[in-house]
Amino acid sequence: MKLYSGPLSMFGAKAEIALREKGFPFELEMVPFEMKTLYEPKHAEVVRINPKRQVPVLIDGDLELFDSTQIFEYLESLKRDPALWPSEPKARARARLLEHKSDEVYFPHIVRLMSDPRAPGAHDAASRFYAEMERAIGGQEWLAGAYSYADIAFYMAQLFGERMGAPLATELTHLNAWRDRMSARPAVKQVAGAMGRYLLSIGRSLPPFMTRLGL
């Protein structure tokens, strides 16, 4: 397998964590990135495979995939152990919905903050989502019961939220403890740690919780 990702790609990091959690051998290629031009010019293979011209892109022999959720589904069909979707249908549906919400409900507000730190309503929307996730996890160890792709998705999305000025409130004790558990997982620590080191190398500051990644 070969994964095309980027040093500041939230979705690429999701796919890379999943590959590492599953234990697949793979080649990682980080496509060129520069703060002023971002990913321009686009990588030729990424452009060829993904009509959206974005990472992540996964190649496995004659199969070429893009979109982190599609990559999740493919990895799960290839190798059930360790399972990263629950096996029970309703539990799996709930986990998939949480993963979808992280990408499509929460993260768009963070994208707005990237271009406008005062984007109207974005901070409030993030806070409401955090409250929802605090209720969802309750006293559980992971968001959907067992550790799953839902945890991977929200961890990476919230890492960007924290960087963009939408931090977890300290009173969200369940979520803060969950994030610490996530940061301690070897696959998460490796991928998010590499992202943190890249940010430091270009003079960017890190959210305090990322110190748990050994940075």
mmCIF file of C-alpha atoms in Angstrom:
data_model
loop_
_atom_site.group_PDB
_atom_site.id
_atom_site.type_symbol
_atom_site.label_atom_id
_atom_site.label_comp_id
_atom_site.label_asym_id
_atom_site.label_seq_id
_atom_site.Cartn_x
_atom_site.Cartn_y
_atom_site.Cartn_z
ATOM 1 C CA MET A 1 0.000 0.000 0.000
ATOM 2 C CA LYS A 2 0.969 3.604 -0.531
ATOM 3 C CA LEU A 3 -0.614 6.587 1.218
ATOM 4 C CA TYR A 4 -0.325 10.131 -0.063
ATOM 5 C CA SER A 5 -0.852 12.592 2.768
ATOM 6 C CA GLY A 6 0.329 16.058 3.745
ATOM 7 C CA PRO A 7 2.099 17.480 6.789
ATOM 8 C CA LEU A 8 -0.969 19.503 7.828
ATOM 9 C CA SER A 9 -3.736 17.310 6.418
ATOM 10 C CA MET A 10 -6.307 16.425 9.061
ATOM 11 C CA PHE A 11 -7.910 13.854 6.766
ATOM 12 C CA GLY A 12 -4.551 12.406 5.760
ATOM 13 C CA ALA A 13 -3.628 12.010 9.424
ATOM 14 C CA LYS A 14 -6.895 10.134 9.993
ATOM 15 C CA ALA A 15 -6.006 7.626 7.276
ATOM 16 C CA GLU A 16 -2.426 7.243 8.475
ATOM 17 C CA ILE A 17 -3.499 6.589 12.083
ATOM 18 C CA ALA A 18 -5.944 3.954 10.856
ATOM 19 C CA LEU A 19 -3.264 2.176 8.819
ATOM 20 C CA ARG A 20 -0.951 2.149 11.835
ATOM 21 C CA GLU A 21 -3.670 0.973 14.215
ATOM 22 C CA LYS A 22 -4.468 -1.884 11.841
ATOM 23 C CA GLY A 23 -0.805 -2.796 11.460
ATOM 24 C CA PHE A 24 -0.687 -2.613 7.663
ATOM 25 C CA PRO A 25 2.723 -2.158 6.059
ATOM 26 C CA PHE A 26 2.583 0.880 3.801
ATOM 27 C CA GLU A 27 4.677 3.535 2.137
ATOM 28 C CA LEU A 28 3.942 7.110 3.188
ATOM 29 C CA GLU A 29 4.553 9.997 0.816
ATOM 30 C CA MET A 30 4.026 13.492 2.155
ATOM 31 C CA VAL A 31 3.155 15.746 -0.749
ATOM 32 C CA PRO A 32 4.937 19.122 -0.867
ATOM 33 C CA PHE A 33 3.432 21.848 1.306
ATOM 34 C CA GLU A 34 4.352 25.476 1.945
ATOM 35 C CA MET A 35 2.401 27.910 4.127
ATOM 36 C CA LYS A 36 2.111 30.612 1.447
ATOM 37 C CA THR A 37 1.112 28.379 -1.458
ATOM 38 C CA LEU A 38 -0.256 25.432 0.553
ATOM 39 C CA TYR A 39 -0.328 22.325 -1.680
ATOM 40 C CA GLU A 40 0.203 24.171 -4.960
ATOM 41 C CA PRO A 41 1.241 22.941 -7.406
ATOM 42 C CA LYS A 42 -0.839 19.844 -6.716
ATOM 43 C CA HIS A 43 0.891 16.475 -6.693
ATOM 44 C CA ALA A 44 0.385 14.762 -10.076
ATOM 45 C CA GLU A 45 -0.751 11.422 -8.614
ATOM 46 C CA VAL A 46 -3.196 13.103 -6.250
ATOM 47 C CA VAL A 47 -4.674 15.084 -9.145
ATOM 48 C CA ARG A 48 -4.908 11.967 -11.314
ATOM 49 C CA ILE A 49 -6.699 9.877 -8.699
ATOM 50 C CA ASN A 50 -8.846 12.359 -6.780
ATOM 51 C CA PRO A 51 -11.149 14.725 -8.709
ATOM 52 C CA LYS A 52 -11.162 16.941 -5.592
ATOM 53 C CA ARG A 53 -7.359 17.214 -5.924
ATOM 54 C CA GLN A 54 -6.834 16.544 -2.214
ATOM 55 C CA VAL A 55 -5.065 14.079 0.056
ATOM 56 C CA PRO A 56 -5.412 11.453 1.380
ATOM 57 C CA VAL A 57 -5.063 9.056 -1.516
ATOM 58 C CA LEU A 58 -4.456 5.350 -0.930
ATOM 59 C CA ILE A 59 -3.117 2.970 -3.567
ATOM 60 C CA ASP A 60 -3.265 -0.783 -3.029
ATOM 61 C CA GLY A 61 -2.194 -2.595 -6.177
ATOM 62 C CA ASP A 62 -4.742 -1.735 -8.854
ATOM 63 C CA LEU A 63 -7.100 -0.074 -6.355
ATOM 64 C CA GLU A 64 -6.937 3.709 -5.969
ATOM 65 C CA LEU A 65 -9.003 5.355 -3.225
ATOM 66 C CA PHE A 66 -9.516 8.833 -1.879
ATOM 67 C CA ASP A 67 -11.521 10.206 1.077
ATOM 68 C CA SER A 68 -10.544 9.182 4.597
ATOM 69 C CA THR A 69 -13.882 7.532 5.393
ATOM 70 C CA GLN A 70 -13.725 5.392 2.252
ATOM 71 C CA ILE A 71 -10.214 4.386 3.278
ATOM 72 C CA PHE A 72 -11.530 3.443 6.739
ATOM 73 C CA GLU A 73 -14.163 1.195 5.177
ATOM 74 C CA TYR A 74 -11.647 -0.505 2.907
ATOM 75 C CA LEU A 75 -9.169 -1.165 5.715
ATOM 76 C CA GLU A 76 -11.918 -2.628 7.877
ATOM 77 C CA SER A 77 -13.026 -4.975 5.097
ATOM 78 C CA LEU A 78 -9.437 -6.158 4.610
ATOM 79 C CA LYS A 79 -8.648 -6.833 8.244
ATOM 80 C CA ARG A 80 -11.152 -7.154 11.052
ATOM 81 C CA ASP A 81 -8.598 -7.517 13.827
ATOM 82 C CA PRO A 82 -8.213 -5.150 15.539
ATOM 83 C CA ALA A 83 -11.772 -4.067 14.789
ATOM 84 C CA LEU A 84 -12.219 -0.323 14.451
ATOM 85 C CA TRP A 85 -15.944 -0.410 13.773
ATOM 86 C CA PRO A 86 -18.233 -2.133 16.296
ATOM 87 C CA SER A 87 -19.667 -5.424 15.074
ATOM 88 C CA GLU A 88 -23.211 -4.902 16.400
ATOM 89 C CA PRO A 89 -25.247 -3.077 13.710
ATOM 90 C CA LYS A 90 -26.678 -0.271 15.837
ATOM 91 C CA ALA A 91 -23.373 0.325 17.603
ATOM 92 C CA ARG A 92 -21.621 0.450 14.241
ATOM 93 C CA ALA A 93 -24.202 2.898 12.891
ATOM 94 C CA ARG A 94 -23.702 5.152 15.917
ATOM 95 C CA ALA A 95 -19.926 5.064 15.522
ATOM 96 C CA ARG A 96 -20.189 5.864 11.824
ATOM 97 C CA LEU A 97 -22.514 8.756 12.582
ATOM 98 C CA LEU A 98 -20.045 10.178 15.112
ATOM 99 C CA GLU A 99 -17.235 9.925 12.567
ATOM 100 C CA HIS A 100 -19.409 11.658 9.975
ATOM 101 C CA LYS A 101 -20.362 14.428 12.403
ATOM 102 C CA SER A 102 -16.718 15.123 13.204
ATOM 103 C CA ASP A 103 -15.966 15.611 9.501
ATOM 104 C CA GLU A 104 -19.145 17.238 8.249
ATOM 105 C CA VAL A 105 -20.801 18.967 11.226
ATOM 106 C CA TYR A 106 -17.927 20.056 13.483
ATOM 107 C CA PHE A 107 -14.939 20.521 11.184
ATOM 108 C CA PRO A 108 -16.570 23.010 8.738
ATOM 109 C CA HIS A 109 -16.770 25.512 11.609
ATOM 110 C CA ILE A 110 -13.041 25.043 12.237
ATOM 111 C CA VAL A 111 -12.347 25.597 8.536
ATOM 112 C CA ARG A 112 -14.172 28.924 8.829
ATOM 113 C CA LEU A 113 -11.895 29.889 11.725
ATOM 114 C CA MET A 114 -8.850 29.184 9.581
ATOM 115 C CA SER A 115 -9.724 32.106 7.319
ATOM 116 C CA ASP A 116 -11.462 34.287 9.908
ATOM 117 C CA PRO A 117 -10.599 33.835 13.616
ATOM 118 C CA ARG A 118 -13.798 35.722 14.444
ATOM 119 C CA ALA A 119 -16.082 33.848 12.063
ATOM 120 C CA PRO A 120 -19.622 34.529 13.318
ATOM 121 C CA GLY A 121 -21.084 31.598 15.216
ATOM 122 C CA ALA A 122 -18.129 29.257 14.691
ATOM 123 C CA HIS A 123 -16.919 29.257 18.302
ATOM 124 C CA ASP A 124 -20.439 28.758 19.634
ATOM 125 C CA ALA A 125 -21.034 25.889 17.202
ATOM 126 C CA ALA A 126 -17.797 24.215 18.289
ATOM 127 C CA SER A 127 -18.763 24.599 21.956
ATOM 128 C CA ARG A 128 -22.161 23.035 21.319
ATOM 129 C CA PHE A 129 -20.505 20.117 19.560
ATOM 130 C CA TYR A 130 -18.104 19.618 22.470
ATOM 131 C CA ALA A 131 -21.055 19.512 24.867
ATOM 132 C CA GLU A 132 -22.709 16.899 22.655
ATOM 133 C CA MET A 133 -19.539 14.793 22.622
ATOM 134 C CA GLU A 134 -19.190 15.126 26.402
ATOM 135 C CA ARG A 135 -22.679 13.683 26.766
ATOM 136 C CA ALA A 136 -21.954 10.985 24.173
ATOM 137 C CA ILE A 137 -18.868 9.662 25.897
ATOM 138 C CA GLY A 138 -20.186 9.970 29.461
ATOM 139 C CA GLY A 139 -18.183 7.595 31.605
ATOM 140 C CA GLN A 140 -17.028 5.458 28.665
ATOM 141 C CA GLU A 141 -13.408 5.136 27.709
ATOM 142 C CA TRP A 142 -14.068 5.805 24.012
ATOM 143 C CA LEU A 143 -16.698 7.745 22.069
ATOM 144 C CA ALA A 144 -18.609 4.780 20.656
ATOM 145 C CA GLY A 145 -17.949 2.223 23.381
ATOM 146 C CA ALA A 146 -14.931 0.398 21.962
ATOM 147 C CA TYR A 147 -12.076 2.343 20.360
ATOM 148 C CA SER A 148 -13.050 3.142 16.795
ATOM 149 C CA TYR A 149 -12.599 5.311 13.736
ATOM 150 C CA ALA A 150 -14.952 7.783 15.445
ATOM 151 C CA ASP A 151 -12.228 8.461 18.027
ATOM 152 C CA ILE A 152 -9.587 8.917 15.331
ATOM 153 C CA ALA A 153 -11.776 11.352 13.394
ATOM 154 C CA PHE A 154 -12.742 13.569 16.317
ATOM 155 C CA TYR A 155 -9.255 13.614 17.821
ATOM 156 C CA MET A 156 -7.706 14.949 14.630
ATOM 157 C CA ALA A 157 -10.545 17.388 13.957
ATOM 158 C CA GLN A 158 -10.393 18.730 17.509
ATOM 159 C CA LEU A 159 -6.615 19.090 17.299
ATOM 160 C CA PHE A 160 -7.261 21.598 14.514
ATOM 161 C CA GLY A 161 -10.075 23.153 16.517
ATOM 162 C CA GLU A 162 -7.712 23.709 19.412
ATOM 163 C CA ARG A 163 -5.151 25.291 17.102
ATOM 164 C CA MET A 164 -7.761 27.597 15.590
ATOM 165 C CA GLY A 165 -8.973 28.992 18.912
ATOM 166 C CA ALA A 166 -11.859 26.642 19.729
ATOM 167 C CA PRO A 167 -10.443 24.748 22.730
ATOM 168 C CA LEU A 168 -12.092 22.170 24.942
ATOM 169 C CA ALA A 169 -13.319 23.776 28.148
ATOM 170 C CA THR A 170 -11.686 22.398 31.291
ATOM 171 C CA GLU A 171 -15.089 21.463 32.741
ATOM 172 C CA LEU A 172 -15.543 18.898 29.955
ATOM 173 C CA THR A 173 -13.740 16.369 32.103
ATOM 174 C CA HIS A 174 -14.769 13.264 30.173
ATOM 175 C CA LEU A 175 -13.583 14.689 26.856
ATOM 176 C CA ASN A 176 -10.320 15.992 28.266
ATOM 177 C CA ALA A 177 -9.561 12.582 29.793
ATOM 178 C CA TRP A 178 -10.489 10.924 26.482
ATOM 179 C CA ARG A 179 -8.121 13.212 24.591
ATOM 180 C CA ASP A 180 -5.288 12.290 26.971
ATOM 181 C CA ARG A 181 -5.979 8.592 26.341
ATOM 182 C CA MET A 182 -5.932 9.227 22.612
ATOM 183 C CA SER A 183 -2.624 11.102 22.809
ATOM 184 C CA ALA A 184 -1.075 8.118 24.590
ATOM 185 C CA ARG A 185 -1.915 5.623 21.831
ATOM 186 C CA PRO A 186 1.284 4.789 19.870
ATOM 187 C CA ALA A 187 -0.275 5.269 16.418
ATOM 188 C CA VAL A 188 -1.839 8.589 17.397
ATOM 189 C CA LYS A 189 1.320 9.758 19.107
ATOM 190 C CA GLN A 190 3.399 8.961 16.021
ATOM 191 C CA VAL A 191 1.133 10.713 13.521
ATOM 192 C CA ALA A 192 0.019 13.711 15.569
ATOM 193 C CA GLY A 193 3.544 14.051 16.945
ATOM 194 C CA ALA A 194 4.951 14.326 13.424
ATOM 195 C CA MET A 195 2.392 17.027 12.680
ATOM 196 C CA GLY A 196 3.395 18.865 15.846
ATOM 197 C CA ARG A 197 7.059 18.727 14.939
ATOM 198 C CA TYR A 198 6.259 20.115 11.508
ATOM 199 C CA LEU A 199 4.327 23.009 13.049
ATOM 200 C CA LEU A 200 7.228 23.795 15.366
ATOM 201 C CA SER A 201 9.646 23.680 12.414
ATOM 202 C CA ILE A 202 7.728 26.469 10.664
ATOM 203 C CA GLY A 203 7.474 28.585 13.792
ATOM 204 C CA ARG A 204 3.908 27.746 14.802
ATOM 205 C CA SER A 205 2.850 27.250 18.407
ATOM 206 C CA LEU A 206 1.141 24.106 19.660
ATOM 207 C CA PRO A 207 -1.895 23.593 21.895
ATOM 208 C CA PRO A 208 -0.772 22.623 25.436
ATOM 209 C CA PHE A 209 -2.304 19.137 25.202
ATOM 210 C CA MET A 210 0.114 18.245 22.394
ATOM 211 C CA THR A 211 2.978 18.214 24.896
ATOM 212 C CA ARG A 212 1.657 14.753 25.804
ATOM 213 C CA LEU A 213 2.873 13.633 22.382
ATOM 214 C CA GLY A 214 6.459 13.948 23.573
ATOM 215 C CA LEU A 215 7.139 17.271 21.824
#
